[in-house]
């Protein structure tokens, strides 16, 4: 049985931010959410988050996560002081306590499992996660004897020059037998460089403490400032991209591409440079996305192409070609085999199959049938200043260039709309609608006008 405690009460001064550090976002999820995600597979019996700085904001941000408990550390006197706050909440508990810093977003569940296992198999009083860093600056240094038994943990600020040479660091992840820890917690002292009660001091007082090295030191990057936040994002992106490349996705110029972990791709998808895939996006096999494209919370079918476009909250079915310069948004749905683009915006609009909206158009709140052709510059006037109104367009209907469809309006099947029409009334099936002034030509009108303006010089240029 294990109870998890996450340290999330600090302000994170080095972030230079009004936002509490643990709420800073890393690839769409806060640091503390990521930590909680990593402990999930351990099936903890309780998850306690220790909050303090802007406690209400931190709690509110985690409202939707089930069965979290919050314990408040009203003044932040250090990580040891934070864990002292658990004493009244864990009275009589005899199992293990897994403690994690809240600023440790990349740690893998597998690593935590190994730590817990080592702790239990070796009957340690405490077991801590350590790493050998090329640049250990800022971290607490861990000193062990030959058998990985911890002798001392010294914070960077408290290190002598010689101690600072040690590159084995404390990752900020600890397993304790709670009873062993509870015994020493009340006796911590703050006679150190930061005048804080260090959890690391408790570690060396509980009894037999073992250090377990993490396999991949990138996992234990602690986020203290914006530089480390950016580094963490790079590591995260690398993990995601490697996963998809191994699964058969081509990334052209991977460093210029970003992919959220929540995105799903299929084999033989090709992602071109400067393309960003976010949220709950799913892309089926054979699709080619980019260059220069943003896809967010959208589903793209097989063999879809999208170039230089923005697609959010939308669906595109198989074989459709989107872009260049298309904006699909507000639950747009594009059928199979369509062509949309060259400066086209679709909002809350559903296109049937094999329908084209090929140039310079805006369709909002519109439904079209199959094999429709929307002429260049067709615009739906769907908003009267107060309400949005729908437009319906039947199968095989064509609108001429520069058509305005004033909603609510219905065009039937097999309708033609003459170029330049402003359509305000429904058009029945199989009809031609012309809704514009007939052209008038007045021969000789120009020379007559000029001579009236300037009577002396006839036909002057
Ligand atoms: C801590 C460790 C250090 C380790 C490093 C790993 C201590 C004394 N030092 O240093 O050995 O190498 O993490 O990243 O623990 N917090 C509270 N209440 C407080 C103070 C901090 O909840 O009063 C929380 C913070 O919100 C943060 C975590 O504890 O999530 C760690 O605090 P931080 O100040 O970042 O510790 P480090 O100096 O990085
Ligand atoms: Ca830290």
XYZ file of C-alpha atoms and ligand atoms in Angstrom:
501
model
C 0.000 0.000 0.000
C 1.336 3.428 -0.869
C 0.176 6.952 -0.173
C 1.463 9.650 -2.524
C 2.289 13.203 -1.435
C 3.132 15.911 -3.940
C 4.945 19.064 -2.879
C 3.224 21.977 -4.552
C 3.212 24.778 -1.988
C 6.205 26.778 -3.154
C 5.944 29.952 -5.177
C 8.761 29.101 -7.547
C 10.559 32.422 -7.236
C 12.966 31.597 -10.054
C 10.083 31.428 -12.561
C 9.595 35.219 -12.021
C 5.862 34.737 -12.397
C 2.568 35.563 -10.702
C 1.421 32.027 -11.491
C 2.418 29.359 -8.945
C 5.224 27.293 -10.442
C 3.379 23.974 -10.469
C 0.603 25.494 -12.604
C 2.929 26.487 -15.423
C 1.983 24.625 -18.546
C 4.216 22.142 -20.272
C 2.805 20.994 -23.601
C -0.782 21.732 -22.605
C -0.755 20.289 -19.069
C 0.436 21.818 -15.827
C 3.567 20.530 -14.121
C 1.623 19.130 -11.180
C -0.916 17.405 -13.435
C 1.967 15.628 -15.116
C 3.336 14.469 -11.788
C -0.090 13.109 -10.860
C -0.247 11.330 -14.200
C 3.063 9.580 -13.497
C 1.891 8.182 -10.132
C -1.438 6.899 -11.464
C -0.190 3.402 -12.459
C 0.979 2.829 -8.863
C -2.684 2.862 -7.818
C -1.994 4.902 -4.672
C -4.518 4.498 -1.884
C -4.453 8.268 -1.260
C -3.045 11.212 -3.230
C -2.290 14.279 -1.170
C -1.216 17.554 -2.725
C 0.461 20.003 -0.376
C -0.539 23.502 -1.386
C 0.373 26.928 -0.017
C 1.294 29.771 -2.349
C -1.973 30.714 -4.117
C -3.514 27.560 -2.696
C -6.973 28.372 -4.043
C -5.725 28.736 -7.611
C -3.784 25.491 -7.395
C -6.791 23.645 -5.989
C -9.128 25.128 -8.588
C -6.812 24.083 -11.393
C -6.978 20.472 -10.230
C -10.686 20.404 -9.444
C -11.506 17.924 -12.190
C -9.005 15.296 -11.013
C -10.870 12.755 -8.884
C -10.025 11.771 -5.298
C -7.298 14.293 -4.585
C -6.782 15.542 -1.060
C -5.281 18.917 -0.327
C -3.253 19.794 2.738
C -2.323 23.401 3.297
C 1.137 24.649 4.226
C 0.254 28.235 5.062
C 3.845 29.479 5.300
C 6.456 27.899 3.084
C 9.353 27.067 5.362
C 10.856 24.330 3.196
C 10.205 20.861 1.836
C 10.624 19.217 5.258
C 8.161 21.661 6.785
C 5.745 20.844 3.953
C 5.842 17.138 4.803
C 5.418 17.937 8.517
C 1.932 19.148 7.591
C 0.983 15.535 6.822
C 1.446 14.396 10.424
C -2.166 14.892 11.550
C -3.508 13.448 8.289
C -1.549 10.190 8.341
C -1.847 9.326 12.018
C -1.746 5.571 12.520
C -0.797 4.883 8.889
C 1.739 2.081 8.706
C 2.416 1.813 4.956
C 4.828 3.594 2.629
C 4.764 7.222 1.566
C 5.980 8.233 -1.887
C 6.928 11.915 -1.958
C 7.463 13.795 -5.216
C 8.402 17.379 -5.893
C 5.625 19.040 -7.871
C 8.109 20.469 -10.360
C 9.206 17.123 -11.766
C 7.045 16.661 -14.855
C 9.017 14.117 -16.876
C 9.435 11.250 -14.435
C 8.111 7.940 -15.807
C 5.726 5.639 -13.964
C 8.125 2.771 -14.624
C 10.867 4.595 -12.722
C 8.580 5.130 -9.736
C 7.615 1.459 -9.745
C 11.277 0.442 -9.686
C 11.943 2.812 -6.806
C 9.034 1.433 -4.796
C 10.095 -2.117 -5.540
C 13.688 -1.485 -4.430
C 12.330 0.145 -1.278
C 10.131 -2.790 -0.350
C 12.486 -5.612 -1.367
C 15.389 -4.166 0.624
C 13.287 -3.221 3.656
C 14.734 0.288 3.613
C 13.583 3.047 5.912
C 13.824 5.316 2.869
C 14.782 4.947 -0.774
C 15.541 7.944 -2.947
C 15.891 8.474 -6.661
C 19.265 9.792 -7.787
C 20.959 10.636 -11.079
C 24.425 11.417 -12.335
C 24.143 14.746 -14.121
C 26.641 16.290 -16.510
C 25.749 19.632 -14.925
C 24.469 19.122 -11.353
C 24.257 22.839 -10.550
C 21.305 23.732 -8.315
C 20.529 20.199 -7.168
C 21.165 18.602 -3.782
C 24.234 16.329 -3.904
C 23.945 12.748 -2.651
C 26.865 11.030 -0.947
C 26.734 7.242 -0.649
C 28.962 4.442 0.512
C 29.872 1.682 -1.959
C 26.533 -0.109 -1.515
C 24.372 2.866 -2.517
C 23.555 3.506 1.117
C 23.051 7.230 1.518
C 25.346 8.970 4.006
C 24.491 12.593 3.384
C 22.475 14.926 1.135
C 23.854 18.456 0.853
C 21.949 21.229 -0.917
C 23.823 23.086 -3.657
C 23.849 26.272 -1.568
C 25.275 24.438 1.450
C 27.991 22.564 -0.468
C 31.694 23.157 -0.039
C 33.616 23.606 -3.287
C 34.762 19.991 -3.013
C 31.228 18.667 -2.379
C 29.981 20.578 -5.382
C 32.158 18.361 -7.600
C 29.867 15.402 -6.834
C 27.565 14.922 -9.778
C 25.202 12.450 -8.134
C 22.067 14.426 -7.328
C 18.805 14.039 -5.434
C 15.942 13.874 -7.942
C 13.271 14.943 -5.437
C 11.469 11.563 -5.361
C 11.476 9.633 -2.091
C 9.939 6.473 -0.651
C 9.581 6.405 3.106
C 8.225 3.980 5.590
C 5.799 6.524 7.041
C 6.333 5.467 10.632
C 10.106 5.948 10.303
C 9.657 9.377 8.761
C 6.973 10.497 11.207
C 9.362 9.848 14.083
C 12.049 12.256 12.793
C 9.876 14.954 11.186
C 9.220 16.955 14.371
C 12.957 17.298 15.038
C 14.107 18.970 11.805
C 16.194 22.100 12.094
C 16.696 25.023 9.741
C 20.335 25.883 10.343
C 21.339 25.978 6.676
C 22.004 28.520 3.923
C 18.308 28.960 3.098
C 17.040 28.878 6.724
C 14.553 26.207 5.642
C 13.437 22.858 7.031
C 14.798 20.444 4.462
C 13.135 17.125 3.704
C 16.593 15.956 2.691
C 17.708 16.277 6.336
C 14.931 13.920 7.406
C 16.073 11.387 4.828
C 19.416 10.775 6.467
C 17.889 10.432 9.931
C 15.297 7.723 9.312
C 17.584 4.678 9.219
C 18.786 2.671 6.267
C 18.458 4.822 3.153
C 19.231 3.534 -0.291
C 19.828 5.516 -3.484
C 18.482 4.163 -6.780
C 19.808 5.678 -10.001
C 17.403 6.670 -12.739
C 18.290 5.127 -16.102
C 17.644 8.234 -18.158
C 18.629 11.389 -16.311
C 16.422 13.550 -18.539
C 13.445 12.200 -16.602
C 14.307 13.954 -13.399
C 14.777 17.485 -14.705
C 13.324 19.762 -12.014
C 11.650 22.884 -13.359
C 12.880 25.940 -11.479
C 13.010 28.551 -14.253
C 11.823 29.191 -17.796
C 14.987 27.759 -19.302
C 14.354 24.411 -17.655
C 10.714 24.627 -18.764
C 11.851 24.999 -22.371
C 14.337 22.134 -22.004
C 11.581 19.920 -20.595
C 9.392 20.752 -23.588
C 12.168 19.726 -25.948
C 12.604 16.408 -24.151
C 8.860 15.811 -24.212
C 8.678 16.581 -27.924
C 11.549 14.280 -28.651
C 9.776 11.424 -26.850
C 6.567 12.004 -28.819
C 8.266 12.324 -32.196
C 10.406 9.237 -31.678
C 7.293 7.265 -30.830
C 5.547 8.278 -34.065
C 8.554 7.821 -36.295
C 9.004 4.297 -34.921
C 5.298 3.729 -35.651
C 5.751 4.617 -39.327
C 5.099 8.359 -39.515
C 7.428 10.527 -41.618
C 8.424 13.836 -40.051
C 10.186 16.157 -42.458
C 12.455 18.479 -40.486
C 11.258 17.217 -37.055
C 12.707 20.132 -35.097
C 10.282 22.535 -36.785
C 7.250 20.349 -35.933
C 5.391 20.143 -32.597
C 3.026 17.304 -31.655
C 0.992 17.109 -28.432
C 1.123 13.749 -26.639
C -2.646 13.519 -27.026
C -2.455 13.377 -30.842
C -2.924 10.061 -32.668
C -1.272 9.338 -35.996
C -1.291 6.332 -38.285
C 1.455 4.815 -40.390
C 2.333 6.515 -43.666
C 1.188 9.884 -42.447
C 3.662 12.529 -43.625
C 4.119 15.689 -41.594
C 5.861 18.528 -43.388
C 7.891 21.340 -41.779
C 6.408 24.062 -39.547
C 3.354 21.991 -38.717
C 1.759 21.792 -35.270
C -0.639 19.053 -34.167
C -2.547 19.693 -30.953
C -5.178 18.329 -28.608
C -7.348 15.392 -29.562
C -6.299 15.276 -33.175
C -6.415 11.987 -35.101
C -4.919 11.611 -38.589
C -5.485 8.501 -40.697
C -3.028 6.705 -42.924
C -1.700 8.254 -46.131
C -2.459 11.856 -45.168
C 0.066 14.589 -45.839
C -0.071 17.597 -43.523
C 1.837 20.844 -43.998
C 3.981 22.665 -44.565
C 2.915 25.529 -42.325
C -0.221 24.038 -40.792
C -1.951 23.960 -37.386
C -4.396 21.124 -36.655
C -6.170 21.185 -33.293
C -8.821 18.805 -31.913
C -9.656 17.568 -35.390
C -10.106 14.255 -37.197
C -8.644 13.797 -40.654
C -9.472 10.700 -42.750
C -7.207 8.733 -45.072
C -5.218 10.475 -47.798
C -6.190 13.981 -46.785
C -3.797 16.791 -47.691
C -3.611 20.094 -45.837
C -1.232 22.905 -46.803
C -0.643 26.250 -45.049
C -3.918 26.057 -43.151
C -5.522 26.166 -39.701
C -7.987 23.418 -38.794
C -9.611 23.457 -35.344
C -12.449 21.351 -33.905
C -13.264 19.963 -37.342
C -13.567 16.752 -39.370
C -12.187 16.128 -42.856
C -13.052 12.893 -44.628
C -10.909 10.748 -46.889
C -9.197 12.131 -49.946
C -10.077 15.793 -49.419
C -7.578 18.525 -50.231
C -7.426 21.513 -47.900
C -5.532 24.750 -48.549
C -3.448 26.582 -49.215
C -4.781 29.146 -46.738
C -7.930 27.532 -45.403
C -9.457 28.042 -41.967
C -11.781 25.283 -40.783
C -13.296 25.931 -37.366
C -16.360 25.623 -35.158
C -17.154 21.991 -36.005
C -16.686 22.241 -39.744
C -17.183 18.902 -41.500
C -15.741 18.310 -44.930
C -16.983 15.217 -46.800
C -14.887 12.823 -48.860
C -13.087 13.928 -52.010
C -13.681 17.659 -51.497
C -11.452 20.565 -52.395
C -11.413 23.527 -50.004
C -9.001 26.358 -50.159
C -7.198 29.205 -51.525
C -8.417 31.603 -48.846
C -11.570 29.870 -47.639
C -13.132 29.889 -44.159
C -15.704 27.313 -43.089
C -17.384 27.726 -39.699
C -19.927 25.232 -38.372
C -20.442 24.120 -41.941
C -20.950 20.647 -43.363
C -19.904 19.899 -46.927
C -21.188 16.761 -48.652
C -18.896 14.515 -50.697
C -17.022 15.764 -53.776
C -17.962 19.343 -53.061
C -15.607 22.193 -53.948
C -15.160 25.549 -52.281
C -12.042 26.418 -54.156
C -11.454 30.164 -53.841
C -11.997 33.106 -51.497
C -15.208 32.084 -49.746
C -16.809 32.178 -46.305
C -19.472 29.649 -45.410
C -20.908 29.833 -41.892
C -23.707 27.642 -40.477
C -24.129 26.050 -43.886
C -24.976 22.518 -45.025
C -24.305 21.419 -48.578
C -25.175 18.252 -50.460
C -22.847 16.243 -52.693
C -21.043 17.468 -55.831
C -21.767 21.100 -55.036
C -19.586 23.809 -56.558
C -19.255 26.991 -54.560
C -18.005 29.726 -56.899
C -15.111 32.029 -56.093
C -16.013 34.678 -53.564
C -19.283 33.146 -52.402
C -20.145 34.519 -48.965
C -22.879 33.517 -46.555
C -24.333 36.487 -44.705
C -25.226 34.331 -41.709
C -25.268 36.939 -38.959
C -27.839 39.712 -38.687
C -26.070 41.432 -35.810
C -27.958 39.488 -33.184
C -28.482 35.929 -34.387
C -26.827 33.355 -36.639
C -28.950 31.838 -39.420
C -28.493 28.665 -41.487
C -27.958 28.211 -45.222
C -28.824 24.961 -46.976
C -27.524 24.025 -50.412
C -28.751 20.927 -52.294
C -26.882 18.335 -54.393
C -25.116 19.398 -57.616
C -25.882 23.075 -57.066
C -23.439 25.769 -58.281
C -23.071 29.306 -57.086
C -21.531 31.866 -59.415
C -18.593 34.023 -58.451
C -19.289 36.738 -55.926
C -22.583 35.340 -54.688
C -23.968 36.516 -51.352
C -26.337 34.079 -49.650
C -28.364 36.015 -47.067
C -29.405 33.496 -44.414
C -31.732 31.909 -43.587
C -31.944 30.681 -47.158
C -32.293 27.355 -48.993
C -30.968 26.520 -52.448
C -32.509 23.275 -53.774
C -30.865 20.507 -55.794
C -29.426 21.326 -59.249
C -29.676 25.080 -58.762
C -27.537 27.625 -60.576
C -26.950 31.021 -59.023
C -25.795 33.706 -61.443
C -22.516 35.456 -60.674
C -22.827 38.519 -58.500
C -26.207 37.585 -57.080
C -27.408 38.546 -53.624
C -29.792 35.716 -52.806
C -32.405 36.559 -50.172
C -35.148 34.084 -51.089
C -35.194 30.288 -51.341
C -34.546 28.793 -54.790
C -36.400 25.597 -55.793
C -34.751 22.553 -57.444
C -33.600 22.763 -61.047
C -33.753 26.588 -61.231
C -31.516 29.471 -62.204
C -31.527 32.351 -59.745
C -30.387 35.786 -60.873
C -30.546 38.326 -58.114
C -28.907 41.463 -59.397
C -29.693 44.498 -61.531
C -29.646 43.827 -65.234
C -26.680 45.521 -66.917
C -27.370 48.843 -68.646
C -25.029 50.131 -71.416
C -25.239 53.803 -72.494
C -23.268 54.392 -75.731
C -21.487 57.773 -76.011
C -22.064 58.545 -72.355
C -18.392 59.210 -71.500
C -17.576 61.775 -74.205
C -20.831 63.547 -73.485
C -19.954 63.820 -69.821
C -16.463 65.132 -70.535
C -17.658 67.832 -72.887
C -20.148 68.991 -70.275
C -17.338 69.276 -67.716
C -14.955 71.098 -70.034
C -16.826 72.783 -72.945
C -13.645 74.444 -74.605
C -11.540 71.396 -75.421
C -13.530 68.774 -77.250
C -12.267 65.236 -76.795
C -9.134 66.393 -74.935
C -7.282 63.548 -73.190
C 14.849 20.175 -3.991
C 15.734 19.328 -3.059
C 17.046 19.016 -3.761
C 16.781 18.304 -5.062
C 15.806 19.098 -5.946
C 15.370 18.249 -7.118
C 15.181 19.989 -0.781
C 15.634 20.721 0.423
N 15.974 20.037 -1.827
O 15.541 21.405 -4.203
O 17.856 18.199 -2.924
O 17.993 18.088 -5.773
O 14.635 19.459 -5.199
O 14.636 18.989 -8.052
O 14.127 19.366 -0.748
N 7.805 23.210 -1.733
C 6.752 23.203 -0.831
N 6.875 23.910 0.310
C 8.015 24.601 0.650
C 9.076 24.586 -0.281
C 8.964 23.874 -1.449
O 5.725 22.593 -1.090
O 8.032 25.202 1.721
C 7.664 22.457 -2.981
C 7.830 23.307 -4.223
O 6.580 23.800 -4.638
C 8.428 22.348 -5.230
C 9.155 21.324 -4.358
O 8.683 21.484 -3.057
O 7.459 21.675 -5.985
C 10.671 21.495 -4.402
O 10.996 22.800 -3.971
P 12.155 23.628 -4.661
O 12.241 24.928 -3.982
O 12.013 23.621 -6.121
O 13.414 22.739 -4.212
P 14.845 22.724 -4.891
O 15.624 23.895 -4.411
O 14.737 22.519 -6.339
Ca 13.078 22.325 -7.759
